[in-house]
Amino acid sequence: MNTIDQIYINGQFVTPHGTEMFDLINPTTGQRDGQVRLGDVEDTRRAIAAAKAAFPAFSRTTKAERGAMLERLHAAVLARAEDSAIAQVEEYGGPMNTSVNRARYTAKMFLDVKKVMEDHAFVKTVNTSKVVLEPVGVVGIITPWNSSAWFIANKVATAIAAGCAVVVKPSELSARQNQVLIEAFHAAQLPAGVVNFVNGRGDVVGAELSVHPDINKISFTGSTPVGKQIARLGVDTMKRVTLELGGKSANVILDDADFSKAIPNAVAACYMNNGQACIAGSRLLVPAHRLEEVKALAKAAAEAMVVGDPHDATVALGPIVTQKQFDRVQHYIGVGIEEGAELVTGGLGKPAGLEAGYFVKPTVFAGVTPSMTIAKEEIFGPVLSIMTYDTEEEAIAIANDTPYGLQAYVSSTDLARANRVADQLVAGRVHINGIHDDLLAPFGGFKQSGIGREFGPYGLEAYLEPKAILGERAQYR
């Protein structure tokens, strides 16, 4: 039984003023295996005060000083990569093979951000004036449970590069991942108050961060409804916001694609992280005249997915994070059947022999139309919807017919054609022929998938405020 009963404020592990104990349930077994003590409004205010006190001195540090901090963070987080991976496996069912890679990738992020900071011009000349990019201030960081450490590392690293102090409110569901990361941050010996963590509920700790006048910016990753609420709460104090929200990403397979590769890749793009990813390619758009071929390939790929205990290195799909989320996914599968979609494979209930945990059958629907619920709403589970089109123009229209615009995918053997289609898709990122990665390229969404961008120079700019200094005596400092 793991009990986490401290938060991290002003460089110290302290007992929260809050007294609520939150149960940590292992999704593989459905059994409680820990508890976390949650902070309250008073804890949040203490953390904000610590960050505010640390900000003036920290905001004046040099690139070299902040770069050294990022290097220490990289080393400290990398040293705990195995512990972080195990926490991911046991906390939300992330498969071991991907969890280990993600933990190492989390550590590398600090070096990526360091490079971005070193290459970034914090002082520029615009016409005859000097423009200084200054840190925005104290930042409230609110992160979800899926890949919690990864989200936190990116946001904190970028804030540090900009010279901002932060208060982190991670998901209470990711308390073990968070604890490993906090201990690594402490080992990196950052100045006291620069990074603070308060475990707690969104409607308590998150809400206080969203309204407190000493928080200058909120960086949030999570659902679109919660992002809208954060934006509403923050408007009275004119908080800057970066909101990375939900998605219903389209995967457009053009008729000249290599279907033997593209369809299995499309299933993988939907099922990544057990289907619990905002960037999941959950809408598969295929030429109508090749539907039967697609159904056979998707069925084979889905049924080849090994579902089971995520500790097993051969497992590709672990459980859904909670009973509540399992019920949500089951609801959507049921609605898909009720609304007339063709169930190609999977369906309601748990896979045989996995009744104890929150396991979902890898599910594929065909005959899905744009008006169906499963084509419109984010499910956050391993449920793929196959939709058909007759022309390239129709495929683009269907792909863009969504309130979301986070990510999209295109497959074609003609790269010029693939790029032409990619140019017309309304999404923050478009992947051509597979799933790619570039942590220096901007990440974020169009429409209701968010506001602002993360990663690289665009992400760094979101933590900076431009100040123009005009006049003949304006000089570089």
PDB file of N, CA and C in Angstrom, residues 362-430:
ATOM      1  N   PRO A 362     -10.473  -4.353 -27.906  1.00  0.00           N
ATOM      2  CA  PRO A 362     -10.130  -3.485 -29.037  1.00  0.00           C
ATOM      3  C   PRO A 362     -11.274  -3.507 -30.046  1.00  0.00           C
ATOM      4  N   THR A 363     -11.862  -2.358 -30.290  1.00  0.00           N
ATOM      5  CA  THR A 363     -13.122  -2.295 -31.031  1.00  0.00           C
ATOM      6  C   THR A 363     -12.961  -1.506 -32.327  1.00  0.00           C
ATOM      7  N   VAL A 364     -13.577  -2.032 -33.384  1.00  0.00           N
ATOM      8  CA  VAL A 364     -13.602  -1.362 -34.684  1.00  0.00           C
ATOM      9  C   VAL A 364     -15.037  -1.317 -35.180  1.00  0.00           C
ATOM     10  N   PHE A 365     -15.494  -0.137 -35.557  1.00  0.00           N
ATOM     11  CA  PHE A 365     -16.799   0.049 -36.197  1.00  0.00           C
ATOM     12  C   PHE A 365     -16.595   0.438 -37.658  1.00  0.00           C
ATOM     13  N   ALA A 366     -17.476  -0.044 -38.530  1.00  0.00           N
ATOM     14  CA  ALA A 366     -17.543   0.416 -39.916  1.00  0.00           C
ATOM     15  C   ALA A 366     -18.937   0.972 -40.159  1.00  0.00           C
ATOM     16  N   GLY A 367     -19.124   1.542 -41.354  1.00  0.00           N
ATOM     17  CA  GLY A 367     -20.431   2.123 -41.653  1.00  0.00           C
ATOM     18  C   GLY A 367     -20.768   3.305 -40.779  1.00  0.00           C
ATOM     19  N   VAL A 368     -19.754   3.977 -40.275  1.00  0.00           N
ATOM     20  CA  VAL A 368     -19.970   5.140 -39.397  1.00  0.00           C
ATOM     21  C   VAL A 368     -20.207   6.371 -40.262  1.00  0.00           C
ATOM     22  N   THR A 369     -21.228   7.116 -39.939  1.00  0.00           N
ATOM     23  CA  THR A 369     -21.541   8.350 -40.668  1.00  0.00           C
ATOM     24  C   THR A 369     -21.199   9.559 -39.799  1.00  0.00           C
ATOM     25  N   PRO A 370     -20.991  10.722 -40.426  1.00  0.00           N
ATOM     26  CA  PRO A 370     -20.598  11.909 -39.653  1.00  0.00           C
ATOM     27  C   PRO A 370     -21.588  12.309 -38.572  1.00  0.00           C
ATOM     28  N   SER A 371     -22.861  11.925 -38.701  1.00  0.00           N
ATOM     29  CA  SER A 371     -23.858  12.321 -37.708  1.00  0.00           C
ATOM     30  C   SER A 371     -23.879  11.427 -36.481  1.00  0.00           C
ATOM     31  N   MET A 372     -23.193  10.285 -36.530  1.00  0.00           N
ATOM     32  CA  MET A 372     -23.208   9.353 -35.396  1.00  0.00           C
ATOM     33  C   MET A 372     -22.401   9.896 -34.224  1.00  0.00           C
ATOM     34  N   THR A 373     -22.844   9.559 -33.028  1.00  0.00           N
ATOM     35  CA  THR A 373     -22.177  10.028 -31.810  1.00  0.00           C
ATOM     36  C   THR A 373     -20.715   9.626 -31.773  1.00  0.00           C
ATOM     37  N   ILE A 374     -20.413   8.382 -32.175  1.00  0.00           N
ATOM     38  CA  ILE A 374     -19.028   7.915 -32.091  1.00  0.00           C
ATOM     39  C   ILE A 374     -18.127   8.603 -33.109  1.00  0.00           C
ATOM     40  N   ALA A 375     -18.720   9.284 -34.088  1.00  0.00           N
ATOM     41  CA  ALA A 375     -17.930  10.057 -35.053  1.00  0.00           C
ATOM     42  C   ALA A 375     -17.694  11.482 -34.579  1.00  0.00           C
ATOM     43  N   LYS A 376     -18.452  11.916 -33.588  1.00  0.00           N
ATOM     44  CA  LYS A 376     -18.400  13.316 -33.170  1.00  0.00           C
ATOM     45  C   LYS A 376     -17.728  13.542 -31.816  1.00  0.00           C
ATOM     46  N   GLU A 377     -17.883  12.601 -30.887  1.00  0.00           N
ATOM     47  CA  GLU A 377     -17.430  12.836 -29.517  1.00  0.00           C
ATOM     48  C   GLU A 377     -16.167  12.044 -29.186  1.00  0.00           C
ATOM     49  N   GLU A 378     -15.319  12.656 -28.373  1.00  0.00           N
ATOM     50  CA  GLU A 378     -14.077  12.006 -27.965  1.00  0.00           C
ATOM     51  C   GLU A 378     -14.390  10.881 -26.979  1.00  0.00           C
ATOM     52  N   ILE A 379     -13.931   9.678 -27.303  1.00  0.00           N
ATOM     53  CA  ILE A 379     -14.256   8.497 -26.488  1.00  0.00           C
ATOM     54  C   ILE A 379     -13.173   8.214 -25.460  1.00  0.00           C
ATOM     55  N   PHE A 380     -11.916   8.386 -25.831  1.00  0.00           N
ATOM     56  CA  PHE A 380     -10.764   8.140 -24.959  1.00  0.00           C
ATOM     57  C   PHE A 380     -10.654   6.662 -24.582  1.00  0.00           C
ATOM     58  N   GLY A 381     -10.729   5.839 -25.593  1.00  0.00           N
ATOM     59  CA  GLY A 381     -10.566   4.406 -25.425  1.00  0.00           C
ATOM     60  C   GLY A 381     -10.278   3.779 -26.771  1.00  0.00           C
ATOM     61  N   PRO A 382      -9.975   2.477 -26.828  1.00  0.00           N
ATOM     62  CA  PRO A 382      -9.584   1.814 -28.077  1.00  0.00           C
ATOM     63  C   PRO A 382     -10.783   1.501 -28.971  1.00  0.00           C
ATOM     64  N   VAL A 383     -11.380   2.555 -29.530  1.00  0.00           N
ATOM     65  CA  VAL A 383     -12.562   2.420 -30.383  1.00  0.00           C
ATOM     66  C   VAL A 383     -12.311   3.197 -31.676  1.00  0.00           C
ATOM     67  N   LEU A 384     -12.237   2.465 -32.798  1.00  0.00           N
ATOM     68  CA  LEU A 384     -11.953   3.060 -34.096  1.00  0.00           C
ATOM     69  C   LEU A 384     -13.221   3.117 -34.935  1.00  0.00           C
ATOM     70  N   SER A 385     -13.477   4.261 -35.555  1.00  0.00           N
ATOM     71  CA  SER A 385     -14.643   4.445 -36.420  1.00  0.00           C
ATOM     72  C   SER A 385     -14.189   4.583 -37.868  1.00  0.00           C
ATOM     73  N   ILE A 386     -14.606   3.629 -38.722  1.00  0.00           N
ATOM     74  CA  ILE A 386     -14.258   3.678 -40.141  1.00  0.00           C
ATOM     75  C   ILE A 386     -15.376   4.396 -40.895  1.00  0.00           C
ATOM     76  N   MET A 387     -14.992   5.433 -41.639  1.00  0.00           N
ATOM     77  CA  MET A 387     -15.920   6.232 -42.436  1.00  0.00           C
ATOM     78  C   MET A 387     -15.446   6.203 -43.889  1.00  0.00           C
ATOM     79  N   THR A 388     -16.365   6.356 -44.834  1.00  0.00           N
ATOM     80  CA  THR A 388     -15.986   6.268 -46.242  1.00  0.00           C
ATOM     81  C   THR A 388     -16.217   7.585 -46.973  1.00  0.00           C
ATOM     82  N   TYR A 389     -15.483   7.743 -48.083  1.00  0.00           N
ATOM     83  CA  TYR A 389     -15.637   8.912 -48.946  1.00  0.00           C
ATOM     84  C   TYR A 389     -15.506   8.457 -50.394  1.00  0.00           C
ATOM     85  N   ASP A 390     -15.982   9.286 -51.323  1.00  0.00           N
ATOM     86  CA  ASP A 390     -15.896   8.984 -52.750  1.00  0.00           C
ATOM     87  C   ASP A 390     -14.829   9.800 -53.465  1.00  0.00           C
ATOM     88  N   THR A 391     -14.577  11.013 -52.993  1.00  0.00           N
ATOM     89  CA  THR A 391     -13.580  11.865 -53.646  1.00  0.00           C
ATOM     90  C   THR A 391     -12.636  12.448 -52.597  1.00  0.00           C
ATOM     91  N   GLU A 392     -11.488  12.915 -53.091  1.00  0.00           N
ATOM     92  CA  GLU A 392     -10.517  13.544 -52.199  1.00  0.00           C
ATOM     93  C   GLU A 392     -11.127  14.759 -51.503  1.00  0.00           C
ATOM     94  N   GLU A 393     -11.903  15.526 -52.236  1.00  0.00           N
ATOM     95  CA  GLU A 393     -12.541  16.717 -51.679  1.00  0.00           C
ATOM     96  C   GLU A 393     -13.513  16.342 -50.558  1.00  0.00           C
ATOM     97  N   GLU A 394     -14.239  15.247 -50.755  1.00  0.00           N
ATOM     98  CA  GLU A 394     -15.177  14.804 -49.731  1.00  0.00           C
ATOM     99  C   GLU A 394     -14.423  14.337 -48.477  1.00  0.00           C
ATOM    100  N   ALA A 395     -13.297  13.654 -48.673  1.00  0.00           N
ATOM    101  CA  ALA A 395     -12.490  13.202 -47.538  1.00  0.00           C
ATOM    102  C   ALA A 395     -12.036  14.387 -46.690  1.00  0.00           C
ATOM    103  N   ILE A 396     -11.585  15.442 -47.352  1.00  0.00           N
ATOM    104  CA  ILE A 396     -11.131  16.637 -46.631  1.00  0.00           C
ATOM    105  C   ILE A 396     -12.293  17.280 -45.888  1.00  0.00           C
ATOM    106  N   ALA A 397     -13.458  17.345 -46.531  1.00  0.00           N
ATOM    107  CA  ALA A 397     -14.632  17.949 -45.889  1.00  0.00           C
ATOM    108  C   ALA A 397     -15.048  17.161 -44.656  1.00  0.00           C
ATOM    109  N   ILE A 398     -15.055  15.833 -44.761  1.00  0.00           N
ATOM    110  CA  ILE A 398     -15.433  15.002 -43.605  1.00  0.00           C
ATOM    111  C   ILE A 398     -14.407  15.167 -42.482  1.00  0.00           C
ATOM    112  N   ALA A 399     -13.131  15.155 -42.841  1.00  0.00           N
ATOM    113  CA  ALA A 399     -12.074  15.296 -41.836  1.00  0.00           C
ATOM    114  C   ALA A 399     -12.216  16.595 -41.057  1.00  0.00           C
ATOM    115  N   ASN A 400     -12.602  17.664 -41.755  1.00  0.00           N
ATOM    116  CA  ASN A 400     -12.709  18.985 -41.119  1.00  0.00           C
ATOM    117  C   ASN A 400     -14.062  19.233 -40.466  1.00  0.00           C
ATOM    118  N   ASP A 401     -14.996  18.300 -40.628  1.00  0.00           N
ATOM    119  CA  ASP A 401     -16.348  18.465 -40.093  1.00  0.00           C
ATOM    120  C   ASP A 401     -16.381  18.020 -38.629  1.00  0.00           C
ATOM    121  N   THR A 402     -15.750  18.800 -37.781  1.00  0.00           N
ATOM    122  CA  THR A 402     -15.634  18.494 -36.357  1.00  0.00           C
ATOM    123  C   THR A 402     -15.331  19.784 -35.610  1.00  0.00           C
ATOM    124  N   PRO A 403     -15.786  19.900 -34.371  1.00  0.00           N
ATOM    125  CA  PRO A 403     -15.425  21.094 -33.590  1.00  0.00           C
ATOM    126  C   PRO A 403     -13.974  21.068 -33.123  1.00  0.00           C
ATOM    127  N   TYR A 404     -13.305  19.933 -33.332  1.00  0.00           N
ATOM    128  CA  TYR A 404     -11.919  19.800 -32.883  1.00  0.00           C
ATOM    129  C   TYR A 404     -10.954  20.023 -34.033  1.00  0.00           C
ATOM    130  N   GLY A 405      -9.668  20.195 -33.676  1.00  0.00           N
ATOM    131  CA  GLY A 405      -8.645  20.366 -34.694  1.00  0.00           C
ATOM    132  C   GLY A 405      -7.258  20.212 -34.111  1.00  0.00           C
ATOM    133  N   LEU A 406      -7.051  19.111 -33.382  1.00  0.00           N
ATOM    134  CA  LEU A 406      -5.767  18.923 -32.709  1.00  0.00           C
ATOM    135  C   LEU A 406      -4.735  18.273 -33.623  1.00  0.00           C
ATOM    136  N   GLN A 407      -5.105  17.154 -34.229  1.00  0.00           N
ATOM    137  CA  GLN A 407      -4.149  16.400 -35.025  1.00  0.00           C
ATOM    138  C   GLN A 407      -4.878  15.704 -36.161  1.00  0.00           C
ATOM    139  N   ALA A 408      -4.125  15.347 -37.211  1.00  0.00           N
ATOM    140  CA  ALA A 408      -4.682  14.594 -38.329  1.00  0.00           C
ATOM    141  C   ALA A 408      -3.569  13.757 -38.941  1.00  0.00           C
ATOM    142  N   TYR A 409      -3.981  12.790 -39.753  1.00  0.00           N
ATOM    143  CA  TYR A 409      -3.046  11.874 -40.395  1.00  0.00           C
ATOM    144  C   TYR A 409      -3.443  11.710 -41.858  1.00  0.00           C
ATOM    145  N   VAL A 410      -2.444  11.550 -42.734  1.00  0.00           N
ATOM    146  CA  VAL A 410      -2.682  11.316 -44.158  1.00  0.00           C
ATOM    147  C   VAL A 410      -1.719  10.233 -44.633  1.00  0.00           C
ATOM    148  N   SER A 411      -2.245   9.301 -45.447  1.00  0.00           N
ATOM    149  CA  SER A 411      -1.389   8.270 -46.038  1.00  0.00           C
ATOM    150  C   SER A 411      -1.558   8.272 -47.548  1.00  0.00           C
ATOM    151  N   SER A 412      -0.414   8.282 -48.252  1.00  0.00           N
ATOM    152  CA  SER A 412      -0.412   8.249 -49.712  1.00  0.00           C
ATOM    153  C   SER A 412       1.000   7.904 -50.172  1.00  0.00           C
ATOM    154  N   THR A 413       1.104   7.218 -51.330  1.00  0.00           N
ATOM    155  CA  THR A 413       2.426   6.967 -51.902  1.00  0.00           C
ATOM    156  C   THR A 413       2.928   8.164 -52.704  1.00  0.00           C
ATOM    157  N   ASP A 414       2.052   9.128 -52.924  1.00  0.00           N
ATOM    158  CA  ASP A 414       2.383  10.359 -53.650  1.00  0.00           C
ATOM    159  C   ASP A 414       2.552  11.473 -52.619  1.00  0.00           C
ATOM    160  N   LEU A 415       3.794  11.818 -52.303  1.00  0.00           N
ATOM    161  CA  LEU A 415       4.043  12.791 -51.236  1.00  0.00           C
ATOM    162  C   LEU A 415       3.510  14.175 -51.573  1.00  0.00           C
ATOM    163  N   ALA A 416       3.559  14.533 -52.834  1.00  0.00           N
ATOM    164  CA  ALA A 416       3.013  15.836 -53.226  1.00  0.00           C
ATOM    165  C   ALA A 416       1.509  15.874 -52.969  1.00  0.00           C
ATOM    166  N   ARG A 417       0.834  14.789 -53.282  1.00  0.00           N
ATOM    167  CA  ARG A 417      -0.604  14.710 -53.034  1.00  0.00           C
ATOM    168  C   ARG A 417      -0.887  14.710 -51.535  1.00  0.00           C
ATOM    169  N   ALA A 418      -0.106  13.957 -50.781  1.00  0.00           N
ATOM    170  CA  ALA A 418      -0.299  13.910 -49.326  1.00  0.00           C
ATOM    171  C   ALA A 418      -0.132  15.295 -48.710  1.00  0.00           C
ATOM    172  N   ASN A 419       0.873  16.028 -49.176  1.00  0.00           N
ATOM    173  CA  ASN A 419       1.090  17.374 -48.658  1.00  0.00           C
ATOM    174  C   ASN A 419      -0.026  18.322 -49.079  1.00  0.00           C
ATOM    175  N   ARG A 420      -0.564  18.127 -50.285  1.00  0.00           N
ATOM    176  CA  ARG A 420      -1.670  18.971 -50.723  1.00  0.00           C
ATOM    177  C   ARG A 420      -2.891  18.775 -49.831  1.00  0.00           C
ATOM    178  N   VAL A 421      -3.155  17.520 -49.471  1.00  0.00           N
ATOM    179  CA  VAL A 421      -4.276  17.238 -48.572  1.00  0.00           C
ATOM    180  C   VAL A 421      -3.967  17.771 -47.172  1.00  0.00           C
ATOM    181  N   ALA A 422      -2.754  17.553 -46.700  1.00  0.00           N
ATOM    182  CA  ALA A 422      -2.366  18.026 -45.365  1.00  0.00           C
ATOM    183  C   ALA A 422      -2.552  19.537 -45.238  1.00  0.00           C
ATOM    184  N   ASP A 423      -2.248  20.257 -46.300  1.00  0.00           N
ATOM    185  CA  ASP A 423      -2.390  21.715 -46.279  1.00  0.00           C
ATOM    186  C   ASP A 423      -3.848  22.141 -46.075  1.00  0.00           C
ATOM    187  N   GLN A 424      -4.788  21.272 -46.432  1.00  0.00           N
ATOM    188  CA  GLN A 424      -6.205  21.625 -46.345  1.00  0.00           C
ATOM    189  C   GLN A 424      -6.886  21.118 -45.082  1.00  0.00           C
ATOM    190  N   LEU A 425      -6.175  20.353 -44.276  1.00  0.00           N
ATOM    191  CA  LEU A 425      -6.760  19.834 -43.038  1.00  0.00           C
ATOM    192  C   LEU A 425      -6.610  20.849 -41.916  1.00  0.00           C
ATOM    193  N   VAL A 426      -7.681  21.082 -41.193  1.00  0.00           N
ATOM    194  CA  VAL A 426      -7.695  22.066 -40.113  1.00  0.00           C
ATOM    195  C   VAL A 426      -7.279  21.371 -38.823  1.00  0.00           C
ATOM    196  N   ALA A 427      -5.976  21.350 -38.598  1.00  0.00           N
ATOM    197  CA  ALA A 427      -5.431  20.674 -37.424  1.00  0.00           C
ATOM    198  C   ALA A 427      -4.077  21.266 -37.083  1.00  0.00           C
ATOM    199  N   GLY A 428      -3.733  21.240 -35.810  1.00  0.00           N
ATOM    200  CA  GLY A 428      -2.465  21.805 -35.373  1.00  0.00           C
ATOM    201  C   GLY A 428      -1.259  21.030 -35.837  1.00  0.00           C
ATOM    202  N   ARG A 429      -1.420  19.727 -36.008  1.00  0.00           N
ATOM    203  CA  ARG A 429      -0.360  18.877 -36.542  1.00  0.00           C
ATOM    204  C   ARG A 429      -0.972  17.889 -37.527  1.00  0.00           C
ATOM    205  N   VAL A 430      -0.259  17.625 -38.624  1.00  0.00           N
ATOM    206  CA  VAL A 430      -0.681  16.620 -39.591  1.00  0.00           C
ATOM    207  C   VAL A 430       0.496  15.685 -39.838  1.00  0.00           C
TER     208      VAL A 430
END
